[in-house]
Coordinates of C-alpha atoms in Angstrom, one line a residue:
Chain A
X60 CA 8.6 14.8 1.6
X61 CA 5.3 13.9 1.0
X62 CA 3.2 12.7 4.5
X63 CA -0.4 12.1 4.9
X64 CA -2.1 11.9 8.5
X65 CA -5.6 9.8 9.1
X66 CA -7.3 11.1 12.4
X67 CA -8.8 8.1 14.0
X68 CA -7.4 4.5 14.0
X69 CA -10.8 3.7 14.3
X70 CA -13.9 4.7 13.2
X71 CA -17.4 2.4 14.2
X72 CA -21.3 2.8 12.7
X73 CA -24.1 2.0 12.3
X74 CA -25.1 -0.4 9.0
X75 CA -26.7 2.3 7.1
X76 CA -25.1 5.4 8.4
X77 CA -22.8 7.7 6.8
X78 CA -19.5 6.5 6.9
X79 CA -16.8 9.2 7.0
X80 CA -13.0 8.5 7.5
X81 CA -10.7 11.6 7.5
X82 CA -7.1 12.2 5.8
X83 CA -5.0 15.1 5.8
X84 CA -2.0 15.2 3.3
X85 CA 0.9 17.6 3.4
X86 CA 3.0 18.6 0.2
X87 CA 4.7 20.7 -1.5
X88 CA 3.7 20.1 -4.7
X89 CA -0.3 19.1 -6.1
X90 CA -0.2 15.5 -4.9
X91 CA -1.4 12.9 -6.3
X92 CA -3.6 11.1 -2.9
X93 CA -5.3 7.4 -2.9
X94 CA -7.5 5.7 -0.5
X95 CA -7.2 1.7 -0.2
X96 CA -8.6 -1.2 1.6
X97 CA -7.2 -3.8 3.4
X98 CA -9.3 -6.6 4.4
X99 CA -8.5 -9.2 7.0
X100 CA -5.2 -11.2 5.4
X101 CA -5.2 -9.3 2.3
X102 CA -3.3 -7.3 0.3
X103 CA -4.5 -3.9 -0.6
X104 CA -6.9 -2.7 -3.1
X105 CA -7.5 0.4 -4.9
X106 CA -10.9 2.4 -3.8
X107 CA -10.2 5.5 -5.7
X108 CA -7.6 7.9 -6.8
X109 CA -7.0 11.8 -7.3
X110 CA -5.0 12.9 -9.6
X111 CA -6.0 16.7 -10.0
X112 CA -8.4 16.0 -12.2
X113 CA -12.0 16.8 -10.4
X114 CA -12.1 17.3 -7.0
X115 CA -14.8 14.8 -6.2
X116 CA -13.5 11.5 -6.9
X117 CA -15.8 8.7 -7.3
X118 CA -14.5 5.3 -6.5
X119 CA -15.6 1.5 -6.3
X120 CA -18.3 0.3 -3.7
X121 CA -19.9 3.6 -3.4
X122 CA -17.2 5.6 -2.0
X123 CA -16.2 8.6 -3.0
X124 CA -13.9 11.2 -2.3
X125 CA -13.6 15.0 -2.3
X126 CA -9.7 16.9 -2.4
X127 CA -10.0 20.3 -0.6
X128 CA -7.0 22.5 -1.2
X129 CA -7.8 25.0 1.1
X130 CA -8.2 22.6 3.6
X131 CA -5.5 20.0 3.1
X132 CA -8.0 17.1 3.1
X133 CA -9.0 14.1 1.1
X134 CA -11.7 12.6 3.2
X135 CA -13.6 9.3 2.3
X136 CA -16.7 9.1 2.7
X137 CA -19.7 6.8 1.7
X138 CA -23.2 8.0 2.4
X139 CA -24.6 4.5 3.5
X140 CA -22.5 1.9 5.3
X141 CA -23.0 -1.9 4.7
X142 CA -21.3 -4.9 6.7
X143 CA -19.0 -5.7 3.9
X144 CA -17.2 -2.0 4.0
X145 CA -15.8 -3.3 7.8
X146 CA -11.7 -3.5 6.9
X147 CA -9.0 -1.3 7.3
X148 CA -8.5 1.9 5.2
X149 CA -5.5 3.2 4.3
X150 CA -4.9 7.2 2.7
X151 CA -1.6 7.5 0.5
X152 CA 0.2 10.1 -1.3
X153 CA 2.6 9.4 -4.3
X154 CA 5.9 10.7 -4.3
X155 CA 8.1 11.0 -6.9
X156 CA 11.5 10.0 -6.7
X157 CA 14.3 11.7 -7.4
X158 CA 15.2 8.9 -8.8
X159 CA 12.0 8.5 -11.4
X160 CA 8.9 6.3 -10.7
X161 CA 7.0 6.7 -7.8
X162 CA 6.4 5.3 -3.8
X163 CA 3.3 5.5 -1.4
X164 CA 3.6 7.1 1.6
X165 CA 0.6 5.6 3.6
X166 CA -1.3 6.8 6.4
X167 CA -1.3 4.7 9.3
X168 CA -5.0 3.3 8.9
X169 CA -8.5 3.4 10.2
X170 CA -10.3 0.6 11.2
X171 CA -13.8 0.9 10.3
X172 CA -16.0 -1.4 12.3
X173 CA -19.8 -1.6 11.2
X174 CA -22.0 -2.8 13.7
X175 CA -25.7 -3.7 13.2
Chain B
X243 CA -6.1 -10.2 -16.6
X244 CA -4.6 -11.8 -13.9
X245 CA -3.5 -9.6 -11.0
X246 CA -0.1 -9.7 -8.9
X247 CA 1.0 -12.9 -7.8
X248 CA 3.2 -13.2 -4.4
X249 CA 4.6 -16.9 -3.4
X250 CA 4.1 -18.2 -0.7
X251 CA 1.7 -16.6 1.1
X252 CA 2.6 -17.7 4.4
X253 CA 5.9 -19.4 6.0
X254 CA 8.0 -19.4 9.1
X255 CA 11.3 -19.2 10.1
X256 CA 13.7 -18.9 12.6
X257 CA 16.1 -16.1 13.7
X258 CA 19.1 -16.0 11.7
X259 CA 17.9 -17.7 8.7
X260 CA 17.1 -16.4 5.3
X261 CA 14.5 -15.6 3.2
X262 CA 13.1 -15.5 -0.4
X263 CA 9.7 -13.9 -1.6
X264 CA 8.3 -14.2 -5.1
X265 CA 6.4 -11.7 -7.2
X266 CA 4.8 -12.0 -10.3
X267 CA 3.3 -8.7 -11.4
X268 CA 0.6 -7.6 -13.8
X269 CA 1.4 -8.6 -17.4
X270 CA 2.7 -5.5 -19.1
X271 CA 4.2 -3.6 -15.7
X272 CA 7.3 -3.6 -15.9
X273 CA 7.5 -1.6 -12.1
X274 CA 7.9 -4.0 -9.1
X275 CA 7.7 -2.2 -5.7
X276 CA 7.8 -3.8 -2.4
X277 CA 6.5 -2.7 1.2
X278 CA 6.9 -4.5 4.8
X279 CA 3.5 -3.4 6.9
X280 CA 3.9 -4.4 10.5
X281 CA 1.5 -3.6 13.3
X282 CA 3.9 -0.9 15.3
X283 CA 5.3 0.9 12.0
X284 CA 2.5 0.2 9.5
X285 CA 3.3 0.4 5.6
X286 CA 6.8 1.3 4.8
X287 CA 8.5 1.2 1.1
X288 CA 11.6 -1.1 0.9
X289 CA 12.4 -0.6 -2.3
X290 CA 11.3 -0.3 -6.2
X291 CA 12.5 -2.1 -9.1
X292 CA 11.9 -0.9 -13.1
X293 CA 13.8 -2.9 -15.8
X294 CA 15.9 -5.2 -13.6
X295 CA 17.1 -2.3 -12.3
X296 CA 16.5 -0.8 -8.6
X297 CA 15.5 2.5 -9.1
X298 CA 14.6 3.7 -5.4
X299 CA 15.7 2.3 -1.6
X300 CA 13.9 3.0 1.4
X301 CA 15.3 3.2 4.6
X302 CA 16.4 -1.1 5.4
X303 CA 19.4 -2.5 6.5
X304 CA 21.4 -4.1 3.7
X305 CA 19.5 -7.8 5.1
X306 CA 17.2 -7.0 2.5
X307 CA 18.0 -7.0 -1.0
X308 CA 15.7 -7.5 -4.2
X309 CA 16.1 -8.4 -7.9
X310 CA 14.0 -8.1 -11.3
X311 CA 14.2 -10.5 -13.8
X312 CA 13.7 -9.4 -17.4
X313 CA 10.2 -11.0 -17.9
X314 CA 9.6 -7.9 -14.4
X315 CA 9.2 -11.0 -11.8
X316 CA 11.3 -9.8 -8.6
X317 CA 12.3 -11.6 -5.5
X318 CA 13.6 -10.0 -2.5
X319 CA 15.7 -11.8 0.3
X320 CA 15.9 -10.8 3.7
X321 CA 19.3 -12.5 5.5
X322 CA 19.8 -13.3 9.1
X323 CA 16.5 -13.1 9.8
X324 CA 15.6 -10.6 13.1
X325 CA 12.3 -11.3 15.0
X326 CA 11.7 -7.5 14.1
X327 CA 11.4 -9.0 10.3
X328 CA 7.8 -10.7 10.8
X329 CA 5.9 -8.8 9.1
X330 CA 3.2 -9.0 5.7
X331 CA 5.9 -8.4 2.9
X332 CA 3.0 -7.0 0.0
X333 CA 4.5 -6.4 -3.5
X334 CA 3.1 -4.2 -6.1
X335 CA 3.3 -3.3 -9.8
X336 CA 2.5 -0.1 -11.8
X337 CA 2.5 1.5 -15.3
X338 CA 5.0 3.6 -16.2
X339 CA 3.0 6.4 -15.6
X340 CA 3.9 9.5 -13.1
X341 CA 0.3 9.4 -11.2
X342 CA 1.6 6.6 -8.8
X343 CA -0.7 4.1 -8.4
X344 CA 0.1 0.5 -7.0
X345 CA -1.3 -2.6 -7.7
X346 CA -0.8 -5.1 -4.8
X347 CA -1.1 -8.9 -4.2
X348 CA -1.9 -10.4 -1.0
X349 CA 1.3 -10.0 0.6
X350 CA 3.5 -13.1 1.9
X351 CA 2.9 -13.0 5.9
X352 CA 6.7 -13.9 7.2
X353 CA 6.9 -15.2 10.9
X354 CA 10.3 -15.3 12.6
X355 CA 10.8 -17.5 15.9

């Protein structure tokens, strides 16, 4: 089965530093990996997607995304953080079923925190 | 285009009652998947509907159950509620496509006294 791991269940920065929130996935196969945001009471929403397509992966509020092979890593980063990018972050692989369609297995989240 | 729609958003119940969630998906996904997230076990997959049919099962007790509706609206019930059940119950729909991305609503946040 599909897994992925997120080191640090929380990351904090600086408003205007480099934000950088790490995932490691482990499969068998070329996974497909996500990254989403949860903010406070919310469901989630879709920052970005690979799906082995190119490797840098550009998504919405200025993060992006780059799949390493060689490393087994889909790390998010974003090169400036802003006030508004403080949520919870959540990497996901898809896995498909034996039974068609598809499930997330999610990491178990970062907390980013940005402090002024 | 409206996005997925989950009633109610927040209730409360006691322990061995039961429960109903609503989900309205995106018009035109006919894939309804739902997901308990709780702070000690984090996002888990319950189960997955596609054409009023429950295609895939995660690891619950039988408490929970779910159903599509042929217009793709699902509810799922959880029975004799357990104070282990409070949880943020998020449902999500999808394309029939085989790249796996989820489209969620806001979850319905389930308290059990």
């Amino acid at each position: 089965a599909q897994s992925v791991t997120q080191l640090g269940s929380h990351v904090s920065v600086s408003e205007g530093a480099l934000v950088l929130l790490r995932c490691n996935y482990s499969s068998s196969v070329p996974p497909y990996l996500f990254w989403y945001v949860q903010y406070p009471n919310q469901g989630l929403q879709l920052l970005l997607k690979y799906t082995s397509a190119a490797t840098l992966v550009k998504g919405i509020n200025g993060f992006e995304a780059e799949f390493k092979k060689s490393e087994t890593s889909f790390h998010l980063t974003k090169p400036s953080a802003h006030m508004s990018d403080a949520a919870e972050y959540f990497c996901a692989v898809s896995d498909q079923l034996t039974g068609g369609g598809n499930k997330l297995t999610f990491g178990t989240g970062t907390q980013l925190k940005v402090e002024l | 285009k409206a996005g997925v729609t989950q009633t109610p958003r927040y209730l409360i119940k006691t322990r061995g009652q039961q429960v109903t969630l609503s989900c309205s998906p995106i018009s035109g996904h006919r894939s309804v998947s739902w997901y308990q997230q709780t702070p000690g076990q984090g996002l888990q997959f319950l189960f997955e509907y596609f054409s009023e049919t429950q295609r895939n099962k995660g690891n619950f007790p039988g408490r929970f159950s779910g159903r599509q509706f042929s217009n793709s609206r699902s509810e799922m019930n959880v029975s004799t509620l357990e104070l282990g059940d409070s949880a943020l119950y998020l449902c999500a729909s999808s394309t029939p496509t085989n790249t796996g991305e989820l489209f969620f609503g806001e979850g319905s946040r389930l308290t059990v006294l």
